[in-house]
Tab-separated table of C-alpha atoms in Angstrom:
chain	number	residue	atom	x	y	z
A	1	GLN	CA	0.000	0.000	0.000
A	2	LYS	CA	1.329	3.417	-0.931
A	3	GLU	CA	1.726	5.924	1.872
A	4	VAL	CA	-0.091	8.560	-0.178
A	5	GLU	CA	-2.956	7.531	-2.442
A	6	GLN	CA	-4.389	9.798	-5.096
A	7	ASP	CA	-7.032	9.120	-7.711
A	8	PRO	CA	-5.274	9.650	-11.059
A	9	GLY	CA	-8.451	10.733	-12.810
A	10	PRO	CA	-8.590	12.065	-15.421
A	11	LEU	CA	-11.024	14.687	-14.214
A	12	SER	CA	-12.810	16.924	-16.703
A	13	VAL	CA	-14.970	19.874	-15.670
A	14	PRO	CA	-16.535	22.880	-17.397
A	15	GLU	CA	-15.071	26.309	-16.878
A	16	GLY	CA	-16.354	27.928	-13.688
A	17	ALA	CA	-16.943	24.648	-11.853
A	18	ILE	CA	-15.688	23.934	-8.375
A	19	VAL	CA	-13.023	21.248	-8.456
A	20	SER	CA	-12.284	18.910	-5.578
A	21	LEU	CA	-9.013	16.980	-5.592
A	22	ASN	CA	-8.344	14.465	-2.858
A	23	CYS	CA	-5.664	12.273	-1.339
A	24	THR	CA	-5.490	9.863	1.541
A	25	TYR	CA	-2.416	8.908	3.485
A	26	SER	CA	-1.504	6.170	5.902
A	27	ASN	CA	1.520	7.458	7.824
A	28	SER	CA	0.387	9.041	11.085
A	29	ALA	CA	3.739	10.814	11.369
A	30	PHE	CA	2.966	13.071	8.416
A	31	GLN	CA	2.542	16.622	9.644
A	32	TYR	CA	3.172	18.749	6.575
A	33	PHE	CA	1.002	18.641	3.500
A	34	MET	CA	1.610	20.204	0.115
A	35	TRP	CA	-0.103	20.561	-3.229
A	36	TYR	CA	1.903	20.978	-6.417
A	37	ARG	CA	0.701	21.760	-9.920
A	38	GLN	CA	2.544	20.328	-12.908
A	39	TYR	CA	1.931	21.425	-16.453
A	40	SER	CA	2.836	19.032	-19.232
A	41	ARG	CA	6.593	18.633	-19.687
A	42	LYS	CA	7.374	21.058	-16.877
A	43	GLY	CA	8.576	20.714	-13.315
A	44	PRO	CA	5.992	20.865	-10.518
A	45	GLU	CA	5.325	24.195	-8.817
A	46	LEU	CA	4.346	24.577	-5.205
A	47	LEU	CA	0.732	25.716	-4.880
A	48	MET	CA	-0.024	25.478	-1.199
A	49	TYR	CA	1.249	23.959	1.998
A	50	THR	CA	-0.340	23.358	5.373
A	51	TYR	CA	0.807	22.125	8.719
A	52	SER	CA	-1.338	19.648	10.639
A	53	SER	CA	-5.115	19.825	10.354
A	54	GLY	CA	-7.089	22.781	9.137
A	55	ASN	CA	-7.854	24.918	6.123
A	56	LYS	CA	-5.753	27.357	4.175
A	57	GLU	CA	-7.046	29.645	1.472
A	58	ASP	CA	-5.159	31.443	-1.277
A	59	GLY	CA	-7.280	33.139	-3.897
A	60	ARG	CA	-9.347	30.521	-5.687
A	61	PHE	CA	-7.532	27.666	-3.965
A	62	THR	CA	-8.330	26.115	-0.598
A	63	ALA	CA	-6.290	23.328	0.966
A	64	GLN	CA	-7.860	21.227	3.661
A	65	VAL	CA	-6.322	18.605	5.922
A	66	ASP	CA	-8.209	16.277	8.236
A	67	LYS	CA	-5.660	14.309	10.236
A	68	SER	CA	-8.324	12.296	12.031
A	69	SER	CA	-9.362	10.701	8.749
A	70	LYS	CA	-5.970	11.124	7.028
A	71	TYR	CA	-7.600	13.021	4.210
A	72	ILE	CA	-6.123	15.859	2.153
A	73	SER	CA	-8.150	18.020	-0.206
A	74	LEU	CA	-7.608	20.855	-2.645
A	75	PHE	CA	-10.568	22.897	-3.826
A	76	ILE	CA	-10.434	25.158	-6.841
A	77	ARG	CA	-13.227	27.690	-7.217
A	78	ASP	CA	-14.241	29.250	-10.519
A	79	SER	CA	-11.958	26.899	-12.390
A	80	GLN	CA	-10.255	28.210	-15.512
A	81	PRO	CA	-8.811	26.459	-18.576
A	82	SER	CA	-5.398	27.572	-17.335
A	83	ASP	CA	-5.935	25.336	-14.289
A	84	SER	CA	-5.689	22.309	-16.580
A	85	ALA	CA	-2.688	20.403	-15.264
A	86	THR	CA	-1.694	17.483	-13.097
A	87	TYR	CA	-2.052	18.121	-9.374
A	88	LEU	CA	0.211	16.283	-6.956
A	89	CYS	CA	-0.381	16.011	-3.247
A	90	ALA	CA	2.606	15.418	-0.979
A	91	SER	CA	3.168	14.733	2.692
A	92	ASN	CA	6.189	15.020	4.909
A	93	THR	CA	7.228	14.144	8.426
A	94	ASN	CA	10.011	16.142	9.959
A	95	ALA	CA	12.665	14.075	8.245
A	96	GLY	CA	13.308	15.857	4.985
A	97	LYS	CA	11.928	13.972	2.005
A	98	SER	CA	8.332	14.157	0.855
A	99	THR	CA	6.068	11.362	-0.268
A	100	PHE	CA	4.077	12.201	-3.375
A	101	GLY	CA	0.780	10.940	-4.674
A	102	ASP	CA	0.593	9.786	-8.284
A	103	GLY	CA	-1.139	12.984	-9.380
A	104	THR	CA	-4.621	13.792	-10.706
A	105	THR	CA	-4.917	15.094	-14.241
A	106	LEU	CA	-7.456	17.907	-14.495
A	107	THR	CA	-8.917	19.367	-17.664
A	108	VAL	CA	-11.078	22.496	-17.490
A	109	LYS	CA	-13.058	22.925	-20.685
A	110	PRO	CA	-13.972	26.429	-21.916
B	1	GLY	CA	9.505	33.268	-5.485
B	2	ALA	CA	12.508	30.995	-5.402
B	3	VAL	CA	13.793	29.870	-8.780
B	4	VAL	CA	15.542	26.637	-9.634
B	5	SER	CA	17.083	26.183	-13.045
B	6	GLN	CA	18.171	23.056	-14.839
B	7	HIS	CA	20.526	22.652	-17.742
B	8	PRO	CA	20.208	21.284	-20.317
B	9	SER	CA	16.455	21.188	-20.824
B	10	ARG	CA	16.757	18.455	-23.382
B	11	VAL	CA	19.544	16.119	-24.374
B	12	ILE	CA	19.801	13.356	-26.926
B	13	CYS	CA	22.818	11.090	-26.743
B	14	LYS	CA	24.130	7.800	-27.991
B	15	SER	CA	24.100	4.707	-25.861
B	16	GLY	CA	27.234	4.406	-23.748
B	17	THR	CA	27.896	8.104	-23.301
B	18	SER	CA	27.665	9.998	-20.028
B	19	VAL	CA	25.378	12.942	-19.521
B	20	LYS	CA	25.650	15.639	-16.863
B	21	ILE	CA	22.614	17.608	-15.702
B	22	GLU	CA	23.035	20.753	-13.629
B	23	CYS	CA	20.569	22.051	-11.068
B	24	ARG	CA	20.980	25.553	-9.682
B	25	SER	CA	19.122	27.561	-7.092
B	26	LEU	CA	19.234	31.068	-8.531
B	27	ASP	CA	18.217	33.353	-5.709
B	28	PHE	CA	18.573	31.281	-2.578
B	29	GLN	CA	20.906	28.783	-0.993
B	30	ALA	CA	19.851	25.167	-0.909
B	31	THR	CA	21.452	22.900	1.646
B	32	THR	CA	19.376	20.015	0.363
B	33	MET	CA	18.451	19.165	-3.199
B	34	PHE	CA	16.498	16.229	-4.521
B	35	TRP	CA	16.689	14.367	-7.810
B	36	TYR	CA	13.630	12.703	-9.338
B	37	ARG	CA	12.835	10.874	-12.509
B	38	GLN	CA	9.401	10.775	-14.038
B	39	PHE	CA	8.076	8.483	-16.738
B	40	PRO	CA	5.201	9.637	-18.977
B	41	LYS	CA	1.940	9.992	-17.065
B	42	GLN	CA	3.524	8.703	-13.888
B	43	SER	CA	4.411	10.360	-10.650
B	44	LEU	CA	7.751	11.539	-9.397
B	45	MET	CA	10.176	8.865	-8.335
B	46	LEU	CA	12.752	10.098	-5.844
B	47	MET	CA	16.211	8.949	-6.840
B	48	ALA	CA	18.402	10.591	-4.237
B	49	THR	CA	18.740	13.332	-1.677
B	50	SER	CA	21.753	15.556	-2.105
B	51	ASN	CA	23.248	17.506	0.787
B	52	GLU	CA	25.866	20.170	0.261
B	53	GLY	CA	29.321	18.950	1.141
B	54	SER	CA	28.367	15.352	1.822
B	55	LYS	CA	27.543	12.182	-0.067
B	56	ALA	CA	24.118	11.802	-1.572
B	57	THR	CA	21.591	9.435	-0.054
B	58	TYR	CA	20.170	7.137	-2.702
B	59	GLU	CA	16.759	5.509	-2.645
B	60	GLN	CA	16.503	1.765	-2.698
B	61	GLY	CA	16.995	0.357	-6.166
B	62	VAL	CA	18.852	3.373	-7.553
B	63	GLU	CA	22.377	2.541	-8.688
B	64	LYS	CA	24.712	5.061	-7.131
B	65	ASP	CA	27.518	4.197	-9.543
B	66	LYS	CA	25.266	4.868	-12.496
B	67	PHE	CA	23.684	8.066	-11.234
B	68	LEU	CA	26.486	10.156	-9.776
B	69	ILE	CA	25.383	13.114	-7.717
B	70	ASN	CA	27.592	15.959	-6.593
B	71	HIS	CA	26.449	18.895	-4.461
B	72	ALA	CA	29.556	21.023	-4.430
B	73	SER	CA	28.014	24.309	-3.360
B	74	LEU	CA	24.864	25.711	-1.813
B	75	THR	CA	23.544	26.644	-5.244
B	76	LEU	CA	24.613	23.770	-7.480
B	77	SER	CA	23.958	20.057	-7.634
B	78	THR	CA	24.796	17.859	-10.601
B	79	LEU	CA	23.502	14.485	-11.727
B	80	THR	CA	25.665	12.475	-14.101
B	81	VAL	CA	24.109	9.528	-15.860
B	82	THR	CA	27.076	7.332	-16.642
B	83	SER	CA	27.143	4.982	-19.647
B	84	ALA	CA	23.564	5.850	-20.495
B	85	HIS	CA	21.333	3.262	-22.129
B	86	PRO	CA	17.914	3.594	-23.768
B	87	GLU	CA	16.183	2.486	-20.568
B	88	ASP	CA	17.630	5.580	-18.858
B	89	SER	CA	15.558	7.790	-21.150
B	90	SER	CA	13.270	9.769	-18.903
B	91	PHE	CA	12.378	13.183	-17.534
B	92	TYR	CA	14.784	14.125	-14.753
B	93	ILE	CA	13.727	16.831	-12.322
B	94	CYS	CA	15.638	18.392	-9.473
B	95	SER	CA	14.244	20.318	-6.563
B	96	ALA	CA	15.629	22.347	-3.708
B	97	ASP	CA	14.506	22.536	-0.129
B	98	GLY	CA	12.259	25.553	-0.040
B	99	GLY	CA	12.923	26.639	3.489
B	100	LEU	CA	9.409	28.005	3.420
B	101	ALA	CA	8.136	25.191	5.552
B	102	GLN	CA	9.152	21.638	6.185
B	103	GLY	CA	8.626	19.585	3.074
B	104	THR	CA	8.170	22.418	0.600
B	105	GLN	CA	10.321	22.131	-2.474
B	106	TYR	CA	11.050	24.340	-5.437
B	107	PHE	CA	11.381	22.330	-8.609
B	108	GLY	CA	13.468	22.902	-11.680
B	109	PRO	CA	11.868	22.767	-15.137
B	110	GLY	CA	13.210	19.296	-15.806
B	111	THR	CA	15.585	17.706	-18.310
B	112	ARG	CA	14.339	15.321	-20.932
B	113	LEU	CA	16.967	12.693	-21.665
B	114	THR	CA	16.700	10.521	-24.752
B	115	VAL	CA	19.286	7.798	-25.204
B	116	LEU	CA	19.437	6.326	-28.690
Protein backbone atom coordinates (compact mmCIF):
# COMPACT_ATOMS: atom_id res chain seq x y z
CA GLN A 1 0.00 0.00 0.00
CA LYS A 2 1.33 3.42 -0.93
CA GLU A 3 1.73 5.92 1.87
CA VAL A 4 -0.09 8.56 -0.18
CA GLU A 5 -2.96 7.53 -2.44
CA GLN A 6 -4.39 9.80 -5.10
CA ASP A 7 -7.03 9.12 -7.71
CA PRO A 8 -5.27 9.65 -11.06
CA GLY A 9 -8.45 10.73 -12.81
CA PRO A 10 -8.59 12.06 -15.42
CA LEU A 11 -11.02 14.69 -14.21
CA SER A 12 -12.81 16.92 -16.70
CA VAL A 13 -14.97 19.87 -15.67
CA PRO A 14 -16.54 22.88 -17.40
CA GLU A 15 -15.07 26.31 -16.88
CA GLY A 16 -16.35 27.93 -13.69
CA ALA A 17 -16.94 24.65 -11.85
CA ILE A 18 -15.69 23.93 -8.37
CA VAL A 19 -13.02 21.25 -8.46
CA SER A 20 -12.28 18.91 -5.58
CA LEU A 21 -9.01 16.98 -5.59
CA ASN A 22 -8.34 14.47 -2.86
CA CYS A 23 -5.66 12.27 -1.34
CA THR A 24 -5.49 9.86 1.54
CA TYR A 25 -2.42 8.91 3.49
CA SER A 26 -1.50 6.17 5.90
CA ASN A 27 1.52 7.46 7.82
CA SER A 28 0.39 9.04 11.09
CA ALA A 29 3.74 10.81 11.37
CA PHE A 30 2.97 13.07 8.42
CA GLN A 31 2.54 16.62 9.64
CA TYR A 32 3.17 18.75 6.57
CA PHE A 33 1.00 18.64 3.50
CA MET A 34 1.61 20.20 0.12
CA TRP A 35 -0.10 20.56 -3.23
CA TYR A 36 1.90 20.98 -6.42
CA ARG A 37 0.70 21.76 -9.92
CA GLN A 38 2.54 20.33 -12.91
CA TYR A 39 1.93 21.42 -16.45
CA SER A 40 2.84 19.03 -19.23
CA ARG A 41 6.59 18.63 -19.69
CA LYS A 42 7.37 21.06 -16.88
CA GLY A 43 8.58 20.71 -13.31
CA PRO A 44 5.99 20.86 -10.52
CA GLU A 45 5.32 24.19 -8.82
CA LEU A 46 4.35 24.58 -5.20
CA LEU A 47 0.73 25.72 -4.88
CA MET A 48 -0.02 25.48 -1.20
CA TYR A 49 1.25 23.96 2.00
CA THR A 50 -0.34 23.36 5.37
CA TYR A 51 0.81 22.13 8.72
CA SER A 52 -1.34 19.65 10.64
CA SER A 53 -5.11 19.82 10.35
CA GLY A 54 -7.09 22.78 9.14
CA ASN A 55 -7.85 24.92 6.12
CA LYS A 56 -5.75 27.36 4.18
CA GLU A 57 -7.05 29.64 1.47
CA ASP A 58 -5.16 31.44 -1.28
CA GLY A 59 -7.28 33.14 -3.90
CA ARG A 60 -9.35 30.52 -5.69
CA PHE A 61 -7.53 27.67 -3.97
CA THR A 62 -8.33 26.11 -0.60
CA ALA A 63 -6.29 23.33 0.97
CA GLN A 64 -7.86 21.23 3.66
CA VAL A 65 -6.32 18.60 5.92
CA ASP A 66 -8.21 16.28 8.24
CA LYS A 67 -5.66 14.31 10.24
CA SER A 68 -8.32 12.30 12.03
CA SER A 69 -9.36 10.70 8.75
CA LYS A 70 -5.97 11.12 7.03
CA TYR A 71 -7.60 13.02 4.21
CA ILE A 72 -6.12 15.86 2.15
CA SER A 73 -8.15 18.02 -0.21
CA LEU A 74 -7.61 20.85 -2.64
CA PHE A 75 -10.57 22.90 -3.83
CA ILE A 76 -10.43 25.16 -6.84
CA ARG A 77 -13.23 27.69 -7.22
CA ASP A 78 -14.24 29.25 -10.52
CA SER A 79 -11.96 26.90 -12.39
CA GLN A 80 -10.26 28.21 -15.51
CA PRO A 81 -8.81 26.46 -18.58
CA SER A 82 -5.40 27.57 -17.33
CA ASP A 83 -5.93 25.34 -14.29
CA SER A 84 -5.69 22.31 -16.58
CA ALA A 85 -2.69 20.40 -15.26
CA THR A 86 -1.69 17.48 -13.10
CA TYR A 87 -2.05 18.12 -9.37
CA LEU A 88 0.21 16.28 -6.96
CA CYS A 89 -0.38 16.01 -3.25
CA ALA A 90 2.61 15.42 -0.98
CA SER A 91 3.17 14.73 2.69
CA ASN A 92 6.19 15.02 4.91
CA THR A 93 7.23 14.14 8.43
CA ASN A 94 10.01 16.14 9.96
CA ALA A 95 12.67 14.08 8.25
CA GLY A 96 13.31 15.86 4.99
CA LYS A 97 11.93 13.97 2.01
CA SER A 98 8.33 14.16 0.85
CA THR A 99 6.07 11.36 -0.27
CA PHE A 100 4.08 12.20 -3.38
CA GLY A 101 0.78 10.94 -4.67
CA ASP A 102 0.59 9.79 -8.28
CA GLY A 103 -1.14 12.98 -9.38
CA THR A 104 -4.62 13.79 -10.71
CA THR A 105 -4.92 15.09 -14.24
CA LEU A 106 -7.46 17.91 -14.49
CA THR A 107 -8.92 19.37 -17.66
CA VAL A 108 -11.08 22.50 -17.49
CA LYS A 109 -13.06 22.92 -20.68
CA PRO A 110 -13.97 26.43 -21.92
CA GLY B 1 9.50 33.27 -5.48
CA ALA B 2 12.51 31.00 -5.40
CA VAL B 3 13.79 29.87 -8.78
CA VAL B 4 15.54 26.64 -9.63
CA SER B 5 17.08 26.18 -13.05
CA GLN B 6 18.17 23.06 -14.84
CA HIS B 7 20.53 22.65 -17.74
CA PRO B 8 20.21 21.28 -20.32
CA SER B 9 16.46 21.19 -20.82
CA ARG B 10 16.76 18.45 -23.38
CA VAL B 11 19.54 16.12 -24.37
CA ILE B 12 19.80 13.36 -26.93
CA CYS B 13 22.82 11.09 -26.74
CA LYS B 14 24.13 7.80 -27.99
CA SER B 15 24.10 4.71 -25.86
CA GLY B 16 27.23 4.41 -23.75
CA THR B 17 27.90 8.10 -23.30
CA SER B 18 27.66 10.00 -20.03
CA VAL B 19 25.38 12.94 -19.52
CA LYS B 20 25.65 15.64 -16.86
CA ILE B 21 22.61 17.61 -15.70
CA GLU B 22 23.04 20.75 -13.63
CA CYS B 23 20.57 22.05 -11.07
CA ARG B 24 20.98 25.55 -9.68
CA SER B 25 19.12 27.56 -7.09
CA LEU B 26 19.23 31.07 -8.53
CA ASP B 27 18.22 33.35 -5.71
CA PHE B 28 18.57 31.28 -2.58
CA GLN B 29 20.91 28.78 -0.99
CA ALA B 30 19.85 25.17 -0.91
CA THR B 31 21.45 22.90 1.65
CA THR B 32 19.38 20.02 0.36
CA MET B 33 18.45 19.17 -3.20
CA PHE B 34 16.50 16.23 -4.52
CA TRP B 35 16.69 14.37 -7.81
CA TYR B 36 13.63 12.70 -9.34
CA ARG B 37 12.83 10.87 -12.51
CA GLN B 38 9.40 10.77 -14.04
CA PHE B 39 8.08 8.48 -16.74
CA PRO B 40 5.20 9.64 -18.98
CA LYS B 41 1.94 9.99 -17.06
CA GLN B 42 3.52 8.70 -13.89
CA SER B 43 4.41 10.36 -10.65
CA LEU B 44 7.75 11.54 -9.40
CA MET B 45 10.18 8.87 -8.33
CA LEU B 46 12.75 10.10 -5.84
CA MET B 47 16.21 8.95 -6.84
CA ALA B 48 18.40 10.59 -4.24
CA THR B 49 18.74 13.33 -1.68
CA SER B 50 21.75 15.56 -2.11
CA ASN B 51 23.25 17.51 0.79
CA GLU B 52 25.87 20.17 0.26
CA GLY B 53 29.32 18.95 1.14
CA SER B 54 28.37 15.35 1.82
CA LYS B 55 27.54 12.18 -0.07
CA ALA B 56 24.12 11.80 -1.57
CA THR B 57 21.59 9.43 -0.05
CA TYR B 58 20.17 7.14 -2.70
CA GLU B 59 16.76 5.51 -2.64
CA GLN B 60 16.50 1.77 -2.70
CA GLY B 61 17.00 0.36 -6.17
CA VAL B 62 18.85 3.37 -7.55
CA GLU B 63 22.38 2.54 -8.69
CA LYS B 64 24.71 5.06 -7.13
CA ASP B 65 27.52 4.20 -9.54
CA LYS B 66 25.27 4.87 -12.50
CA PHE B 67 23.68 8.07 -11.23
CA LEU B 68 26.49 10.16 -9.78
CA ILE B 69 25.38 13.11 -7.72
CA ASN B 70 27.59 15.96 -6.59
CA HIS B 71 26.45 18.90 -4.46
CA ALA B 72 29.56 21.02 -4.43
CA SER B 73 28.01 24.31 -3.36
CA LEU B 74 24.86 25.71 -1.81
CA THR B 75 23.54 26.64 -5.24
CA LEU B 76 24.61 23.77 -7.48
CA SER B 77 23.96 20.06 -7.63
CA THR B 78 24.80 17.86 -10.60
CA LEU B 79 23.50 14.49 -11.73
CA THR B 80 25.67 12.48 -14.10
CA VAL B 81 24.11 9.53 -15.86
CA THR B 82 27.08 7.33 -16.64
CA SER B 83 27.14 4.98 -19.65
CA ALA B 84 23.56 5.85 -20.50
CA HIS B 85 21.33 3.26 -22.13
CA PRO B 86 17.91 3.59 -23.77
CA GLU B 87 16.18 2.49 -20.57
CA ASP B 88 17.63 5.58 -18.86
CA SER B 89 15.56 7.79 -21.15
CA SER B 90 13.27 9.77 -18.90
CA PHE B 91 12.38 13.18 -17.53
CA TYR B 92 14.78 14.12 -14.75
CA ILE B 93 13.73 16.83 -12.32
CA CYS B 94 15.64 18.39 -9.47
CA SER B 95 14.24 20.32 -6.56
CA ALA B 96 15.63 22.35 -3.71
CA ASP B 97 14.51 22.54 -0.13
CA GLY B 98 12.26 25.55 -0.04
CA GLY B 99 12.92 26.64 3.49
CA LEU B 100 9.41 28.00 3.42
CA ALA B 101 8.14 25.19 5.55
CA GLN B 102 9.15 21.64 6.18
CA GLY B 103 8.63 19.58 3.07
CA THR B 104 8.17 22.42 0.60
CA GLN B 105 10.32 22.13 -2.47
CA TYR B 106 11.05 24.34 -5.44
CA PHE B 107 11.38 22.33 -8.61
CA GLY B 108 13.47 22.90 -11.68
CA PRO B 109 11.87 22.77 -15.14
CA GLY B 110 13.21 19.30 -15.81
CA THR B 111 15.59 17.71 -18.31
CA ARG B 112 14.34 15.32 -20.93
CA LEU B 113 16.97 12.69 -21.66
CA THR B 114 16.70 10.52 -24.75
CA VAL B 115 19.29 7.80 -25.20
CA LEU B 116 19.44 6.33 -28.69
